[in-house]
Tab-separated table of C-alpha atoms and ligand atoms in Angstrom:
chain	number	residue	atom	x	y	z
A	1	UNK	CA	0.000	0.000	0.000
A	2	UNK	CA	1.711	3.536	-0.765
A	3	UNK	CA	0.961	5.966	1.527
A	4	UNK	CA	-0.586	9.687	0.812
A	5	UNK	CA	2.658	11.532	1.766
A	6	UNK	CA	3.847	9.137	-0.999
A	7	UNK	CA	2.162	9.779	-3.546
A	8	UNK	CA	2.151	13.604	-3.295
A	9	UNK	CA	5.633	13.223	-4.290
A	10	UNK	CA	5.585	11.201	-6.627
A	11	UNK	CA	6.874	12.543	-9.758
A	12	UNK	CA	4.468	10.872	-11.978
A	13	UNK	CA	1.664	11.436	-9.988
A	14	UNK	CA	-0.081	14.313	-11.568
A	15	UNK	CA	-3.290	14.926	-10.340
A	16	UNK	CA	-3.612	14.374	-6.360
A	17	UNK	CA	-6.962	14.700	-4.228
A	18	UNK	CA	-6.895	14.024	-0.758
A	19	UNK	CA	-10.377	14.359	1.088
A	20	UNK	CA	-11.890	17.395	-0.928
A	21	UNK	CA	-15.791	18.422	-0.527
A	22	UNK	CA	-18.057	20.702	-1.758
A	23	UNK	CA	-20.513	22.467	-0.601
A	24	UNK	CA	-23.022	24.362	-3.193
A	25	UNK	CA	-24.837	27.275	-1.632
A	26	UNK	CA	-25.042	27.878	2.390
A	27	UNK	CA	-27.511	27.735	4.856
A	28	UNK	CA	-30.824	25.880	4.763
A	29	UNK	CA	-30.198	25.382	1.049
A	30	UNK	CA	-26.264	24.070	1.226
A	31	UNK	CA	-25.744	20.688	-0.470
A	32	UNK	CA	-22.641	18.625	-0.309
A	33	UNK	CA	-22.125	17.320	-3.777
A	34	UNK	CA	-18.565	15.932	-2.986
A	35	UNK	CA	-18.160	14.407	0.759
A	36	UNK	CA	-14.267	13.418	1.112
A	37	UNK	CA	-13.287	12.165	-2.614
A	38	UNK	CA	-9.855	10.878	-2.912
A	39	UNK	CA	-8.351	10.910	-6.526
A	40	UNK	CA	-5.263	10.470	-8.014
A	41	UNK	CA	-3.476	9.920	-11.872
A	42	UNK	CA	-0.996	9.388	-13.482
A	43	UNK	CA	1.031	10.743	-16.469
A	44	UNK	CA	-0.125	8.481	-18.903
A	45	UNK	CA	-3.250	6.679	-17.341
A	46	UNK	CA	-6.519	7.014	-19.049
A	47	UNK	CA	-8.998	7.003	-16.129
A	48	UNK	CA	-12.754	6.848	-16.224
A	49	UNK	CA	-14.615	8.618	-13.689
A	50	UNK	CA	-18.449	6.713	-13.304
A	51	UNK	CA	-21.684	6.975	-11.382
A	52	UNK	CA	-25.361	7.778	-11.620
A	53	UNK	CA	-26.264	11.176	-12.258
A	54	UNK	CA	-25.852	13.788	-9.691
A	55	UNK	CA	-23.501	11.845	-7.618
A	56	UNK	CA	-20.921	14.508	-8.273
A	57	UNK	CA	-18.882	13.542	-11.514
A	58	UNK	CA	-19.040	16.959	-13.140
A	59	UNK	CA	-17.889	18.607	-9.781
A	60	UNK	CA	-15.142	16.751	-8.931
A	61	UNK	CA	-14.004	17.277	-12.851
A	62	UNK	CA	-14.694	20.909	-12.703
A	63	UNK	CA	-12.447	20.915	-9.423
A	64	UNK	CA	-9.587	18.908	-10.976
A	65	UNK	CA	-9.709	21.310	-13.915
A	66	UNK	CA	-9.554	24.279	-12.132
A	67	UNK	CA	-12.799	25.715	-13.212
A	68	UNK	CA	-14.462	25.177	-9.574
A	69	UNK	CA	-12.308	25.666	-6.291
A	70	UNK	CA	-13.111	22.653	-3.649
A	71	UNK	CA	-14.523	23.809	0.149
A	72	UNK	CA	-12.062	22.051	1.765
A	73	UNK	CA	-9.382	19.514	1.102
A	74	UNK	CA	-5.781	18.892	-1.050
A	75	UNK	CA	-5.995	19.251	-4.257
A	76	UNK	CA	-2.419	19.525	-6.338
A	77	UNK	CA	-1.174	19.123	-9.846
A	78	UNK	CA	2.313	18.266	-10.540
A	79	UNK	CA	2.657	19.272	-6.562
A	80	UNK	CA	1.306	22.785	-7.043
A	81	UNK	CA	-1.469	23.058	-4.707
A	82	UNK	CA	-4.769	24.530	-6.428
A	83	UNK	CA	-6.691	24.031	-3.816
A	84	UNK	CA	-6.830	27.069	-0.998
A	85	UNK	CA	-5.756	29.120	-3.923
A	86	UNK	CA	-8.142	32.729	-4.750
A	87	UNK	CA	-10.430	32.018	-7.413
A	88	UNK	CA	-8.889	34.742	-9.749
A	89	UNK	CA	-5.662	32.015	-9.471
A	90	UNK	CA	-7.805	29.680	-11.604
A	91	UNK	CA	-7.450	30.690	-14.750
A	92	UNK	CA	-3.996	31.012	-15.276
A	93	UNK	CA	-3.726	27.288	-13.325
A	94	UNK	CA	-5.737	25.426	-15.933
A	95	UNK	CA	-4.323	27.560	-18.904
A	96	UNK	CA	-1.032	25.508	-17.886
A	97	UNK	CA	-2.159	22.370	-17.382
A	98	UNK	CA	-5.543	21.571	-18.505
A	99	UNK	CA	-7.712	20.890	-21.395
A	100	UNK	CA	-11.428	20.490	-20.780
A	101	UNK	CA	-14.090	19.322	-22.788
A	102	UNK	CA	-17.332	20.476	-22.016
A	103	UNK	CA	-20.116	18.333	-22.268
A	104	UNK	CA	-22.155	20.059	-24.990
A	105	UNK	CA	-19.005	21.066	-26.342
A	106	UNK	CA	-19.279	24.867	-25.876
A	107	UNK	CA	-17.305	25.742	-29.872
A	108	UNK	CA	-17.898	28.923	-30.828
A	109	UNK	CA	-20.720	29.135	-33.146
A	110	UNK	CA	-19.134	32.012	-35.387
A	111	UNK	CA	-16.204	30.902	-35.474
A	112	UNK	CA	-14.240	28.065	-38.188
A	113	UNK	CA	-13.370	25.079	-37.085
A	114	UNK	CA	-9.949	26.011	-37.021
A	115	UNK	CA	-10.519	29.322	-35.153
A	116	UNK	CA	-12.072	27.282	-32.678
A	117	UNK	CA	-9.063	25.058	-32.162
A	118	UNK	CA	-6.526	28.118	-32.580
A	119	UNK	CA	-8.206	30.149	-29.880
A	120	UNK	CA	-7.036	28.941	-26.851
A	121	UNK	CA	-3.260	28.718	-28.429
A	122	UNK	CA	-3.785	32.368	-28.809
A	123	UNK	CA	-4.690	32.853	-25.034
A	124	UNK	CA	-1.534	31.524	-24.198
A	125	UNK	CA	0.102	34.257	-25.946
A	126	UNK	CA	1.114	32.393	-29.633
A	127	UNK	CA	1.216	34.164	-32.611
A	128	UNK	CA	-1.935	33.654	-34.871
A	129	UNK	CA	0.192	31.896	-37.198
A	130	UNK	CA	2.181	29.666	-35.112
A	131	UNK	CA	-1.392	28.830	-33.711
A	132	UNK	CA	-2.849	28.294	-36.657
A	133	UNK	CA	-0.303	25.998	-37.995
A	134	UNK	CA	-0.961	23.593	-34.625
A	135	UNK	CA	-4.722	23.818	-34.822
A	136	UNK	CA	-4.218	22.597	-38.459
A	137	UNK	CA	-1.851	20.033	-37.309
A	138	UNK	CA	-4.640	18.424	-34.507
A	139	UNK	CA	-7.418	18.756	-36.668
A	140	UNK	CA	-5.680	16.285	-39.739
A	141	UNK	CA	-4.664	14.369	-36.502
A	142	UNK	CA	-8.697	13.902	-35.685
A	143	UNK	CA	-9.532	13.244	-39.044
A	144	UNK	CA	-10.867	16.415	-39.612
A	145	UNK	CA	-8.078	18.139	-42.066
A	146	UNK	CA	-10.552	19.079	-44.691
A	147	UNK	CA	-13.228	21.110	-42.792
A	148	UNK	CA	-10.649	23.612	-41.312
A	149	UNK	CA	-13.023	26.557	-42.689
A	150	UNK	CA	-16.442	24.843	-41.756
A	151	UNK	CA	-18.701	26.208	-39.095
A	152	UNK	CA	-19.555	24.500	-36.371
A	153	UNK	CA	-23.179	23.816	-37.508
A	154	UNK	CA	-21.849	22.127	-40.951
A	155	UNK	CA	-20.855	19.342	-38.726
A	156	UNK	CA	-22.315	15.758	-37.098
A	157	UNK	CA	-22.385	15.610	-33.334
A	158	UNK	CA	-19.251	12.983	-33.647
A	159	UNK	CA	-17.327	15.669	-35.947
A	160	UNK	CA	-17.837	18.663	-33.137
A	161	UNK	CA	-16.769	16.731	-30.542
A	162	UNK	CA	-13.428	15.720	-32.637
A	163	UNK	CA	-12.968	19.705	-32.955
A	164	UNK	CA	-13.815	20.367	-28.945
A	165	UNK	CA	-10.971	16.965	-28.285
A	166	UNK	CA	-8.417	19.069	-30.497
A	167	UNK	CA	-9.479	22.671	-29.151
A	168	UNK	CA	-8.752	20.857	-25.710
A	169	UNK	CA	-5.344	19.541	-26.802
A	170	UNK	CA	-3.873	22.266	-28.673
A	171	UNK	CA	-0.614	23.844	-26.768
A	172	UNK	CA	-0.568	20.492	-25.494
A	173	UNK	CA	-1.792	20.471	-21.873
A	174	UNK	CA	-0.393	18.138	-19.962
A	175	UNK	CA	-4.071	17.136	-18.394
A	176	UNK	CA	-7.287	16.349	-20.455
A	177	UNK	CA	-10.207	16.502	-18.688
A	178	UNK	CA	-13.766	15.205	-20.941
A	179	UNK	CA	-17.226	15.258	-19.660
A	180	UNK	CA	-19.424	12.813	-20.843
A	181	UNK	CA	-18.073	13.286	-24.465
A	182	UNK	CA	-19.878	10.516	-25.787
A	183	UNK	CA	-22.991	11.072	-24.443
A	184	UNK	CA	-24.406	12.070	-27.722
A	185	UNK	CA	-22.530	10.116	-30.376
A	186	UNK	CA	-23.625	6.544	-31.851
A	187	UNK	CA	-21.792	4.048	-30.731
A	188	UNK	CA	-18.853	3.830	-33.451
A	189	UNK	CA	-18.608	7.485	-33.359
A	190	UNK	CA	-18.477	7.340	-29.429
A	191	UNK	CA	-15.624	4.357	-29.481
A	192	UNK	CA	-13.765	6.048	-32.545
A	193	UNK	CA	-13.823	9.266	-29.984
A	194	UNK	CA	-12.654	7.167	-27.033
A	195	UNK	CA	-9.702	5.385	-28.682
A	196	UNK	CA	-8.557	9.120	-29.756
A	197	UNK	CA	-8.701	10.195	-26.113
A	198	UNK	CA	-7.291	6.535	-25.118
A	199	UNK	CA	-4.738	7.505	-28.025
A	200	UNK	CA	-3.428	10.746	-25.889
A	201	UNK	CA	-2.658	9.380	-22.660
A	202	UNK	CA	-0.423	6.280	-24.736
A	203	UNK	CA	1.415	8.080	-27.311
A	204	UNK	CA	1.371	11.811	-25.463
A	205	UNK	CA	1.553	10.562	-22.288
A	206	UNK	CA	-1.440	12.820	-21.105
A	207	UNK	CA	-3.382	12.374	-18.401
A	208	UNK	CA	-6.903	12.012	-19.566
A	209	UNK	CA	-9.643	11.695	-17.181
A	210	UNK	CA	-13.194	10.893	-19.156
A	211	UNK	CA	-16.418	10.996	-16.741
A	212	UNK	CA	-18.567	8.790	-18.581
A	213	UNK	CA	-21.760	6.156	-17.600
A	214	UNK	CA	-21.240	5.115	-21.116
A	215	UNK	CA	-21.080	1.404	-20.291
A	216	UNK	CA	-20.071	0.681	-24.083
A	217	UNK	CA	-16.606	2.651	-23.269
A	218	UNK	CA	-15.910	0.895	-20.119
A	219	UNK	CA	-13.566	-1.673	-21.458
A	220	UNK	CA	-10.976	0.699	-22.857
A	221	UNK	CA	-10.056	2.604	-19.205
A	222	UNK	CA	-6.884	1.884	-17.684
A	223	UNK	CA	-8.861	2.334	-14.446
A	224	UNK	CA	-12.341	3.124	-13.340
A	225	UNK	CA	-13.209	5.241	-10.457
A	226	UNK	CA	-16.916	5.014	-8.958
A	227	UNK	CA	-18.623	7.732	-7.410
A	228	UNK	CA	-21.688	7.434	-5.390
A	229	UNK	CA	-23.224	10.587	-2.905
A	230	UNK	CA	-19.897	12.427	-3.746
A	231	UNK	CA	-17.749	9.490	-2.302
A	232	UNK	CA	-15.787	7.164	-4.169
A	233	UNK	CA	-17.067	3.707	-3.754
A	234	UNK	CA	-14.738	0.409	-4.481
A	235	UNK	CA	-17.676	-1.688	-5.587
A	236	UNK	CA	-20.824	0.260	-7.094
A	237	UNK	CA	-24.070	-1.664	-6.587
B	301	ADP	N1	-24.164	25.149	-9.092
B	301	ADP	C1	-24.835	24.290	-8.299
B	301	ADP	N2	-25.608	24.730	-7.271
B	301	ADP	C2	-26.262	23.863	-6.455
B	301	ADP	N3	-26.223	22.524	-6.588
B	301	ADP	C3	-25.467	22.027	-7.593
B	301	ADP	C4	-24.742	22.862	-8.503
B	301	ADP	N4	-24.091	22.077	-9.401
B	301	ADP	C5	-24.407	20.795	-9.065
B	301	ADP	N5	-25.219	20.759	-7.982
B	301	ADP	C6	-25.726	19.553	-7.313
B	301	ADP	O1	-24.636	18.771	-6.882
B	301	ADP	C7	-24.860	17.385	-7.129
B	301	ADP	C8	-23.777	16.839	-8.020
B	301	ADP	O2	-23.863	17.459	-9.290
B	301	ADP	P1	-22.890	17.088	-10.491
B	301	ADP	O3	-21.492	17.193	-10.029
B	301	ADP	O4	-23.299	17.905	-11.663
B	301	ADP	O5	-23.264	15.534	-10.713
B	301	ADP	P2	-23.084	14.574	-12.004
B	301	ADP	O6	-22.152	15.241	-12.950
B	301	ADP	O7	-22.568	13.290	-11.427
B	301	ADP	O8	-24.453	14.392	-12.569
B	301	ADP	C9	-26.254	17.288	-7.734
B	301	ADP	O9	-27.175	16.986	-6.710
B	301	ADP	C10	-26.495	18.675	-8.283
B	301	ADP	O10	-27.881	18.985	-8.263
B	302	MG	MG1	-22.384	15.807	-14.956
């Protein structure tokens, strides 16, 4: 058994949780939607995150991705601790190491397809060409190399989330973060998806982290984590 105090310093340990909650709202209307979750990955591991809805998937994503900050708890990547950090920290924390895939999506309606992808590239302060030139690169990567100058709305459901999966890996972030990205595909369009993701953590040695109760995906995971109530359970019933 490795201990916490272990792990933490573990050099390929890049996400670590220890005993985070969350409270939403205060007073008689607070809910807990995480109760003590302990989480952690690897560079490299492709983890699935699964349980029923509400049980606290999206939170504990949105916490790991820095787009939420937890109540209480340890939360680090690459040792830098996140959590206890000002909310104004966030952004610049998951510019550095994250990419997140919104269920839904979220691409930019007005924008191309590559626009989309180049965006966030731009954020981090590359040149429109040099950001260009990458989104271009991910996009053949997804199989999408021909509808560079398509709008969003041109595409299927499986072709949008290829362009959110390369939006979320261009500058290469070092963490991938998906929720529920196969929620709306078919089938071969939802395993086609998962292998790219599965892809990522192999060959780019990525961290991905897919929340998923896509039971047709579960045999690809290096690992599967179950959440219940906002606590990890070892054997869901
Ligand atoms: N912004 C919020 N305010 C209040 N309650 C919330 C909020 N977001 C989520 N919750 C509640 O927290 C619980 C966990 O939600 P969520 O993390 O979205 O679960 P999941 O992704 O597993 O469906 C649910 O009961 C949900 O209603
Ligand atoms: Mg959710």
């Amino acid at each position: 058994m490795t201990s916490a105090a272990q792990l933490a310093h573990d050099e390929e340990t890049t996400i670590f949780a220890r005993n985070v909650t969350k409270t939403y709202g205060s007073g008689a209307v607070a809910y807990q939607a995480l109760r003590g979750v302990d989480f952690e990955a690897r560079a490299g591991e492709f983890v699935m995150l699964n349980g029923p809805s509400g049980s606290g998937k999206t939170t504990l994503l949105s916490i790991l991705g820095c787009v939420l900050t937890p109540t209480s708890g340890d939360v680090r990547l690459f040792g830098e601790p996140i959590s206890g950090q000002p909310e104004r920290a966030l952004p610049r924390l998951r510019l550095a190491y994250i990419g997140f895939i919104f269920q839904g999506h979220n691409l930019i309606a007005s924008l191309d397809v590559r626009d989309n992808v180049s965006l966030p590239m731009r954020m981090r302060g590359h040149s429109v060409r040099d950001a260009n030139r990458e989104a271009e690169r991910l996009l053949v990567r997804v199989g999408l190399g021909d509808k560079l100058e398509r709008l969003p709305r041109d595409l299927s459901g499986g072709q949008r989330q290829r362009v959110a999966i390369a939006r979320a890996l261009a500058g290469s972030p070092p963490i991938i973060l998906a929720d529920e990205p196969t929620a709306s595909l078919d089938a071969e369009t939802g395993a086609s998806v998962t292998h790219l993701l599965k892809e990522m953590a192999r060959e780019g040695g990525h961290t991905v982290v897919v929340v998923t109760h896509d039971n047709r995906i579960f045999h690809l995971a290096d690992r599967i984590v179950h959440i219940e109530d906002g606590h990890i359970v070892d054997h869901p019933v």
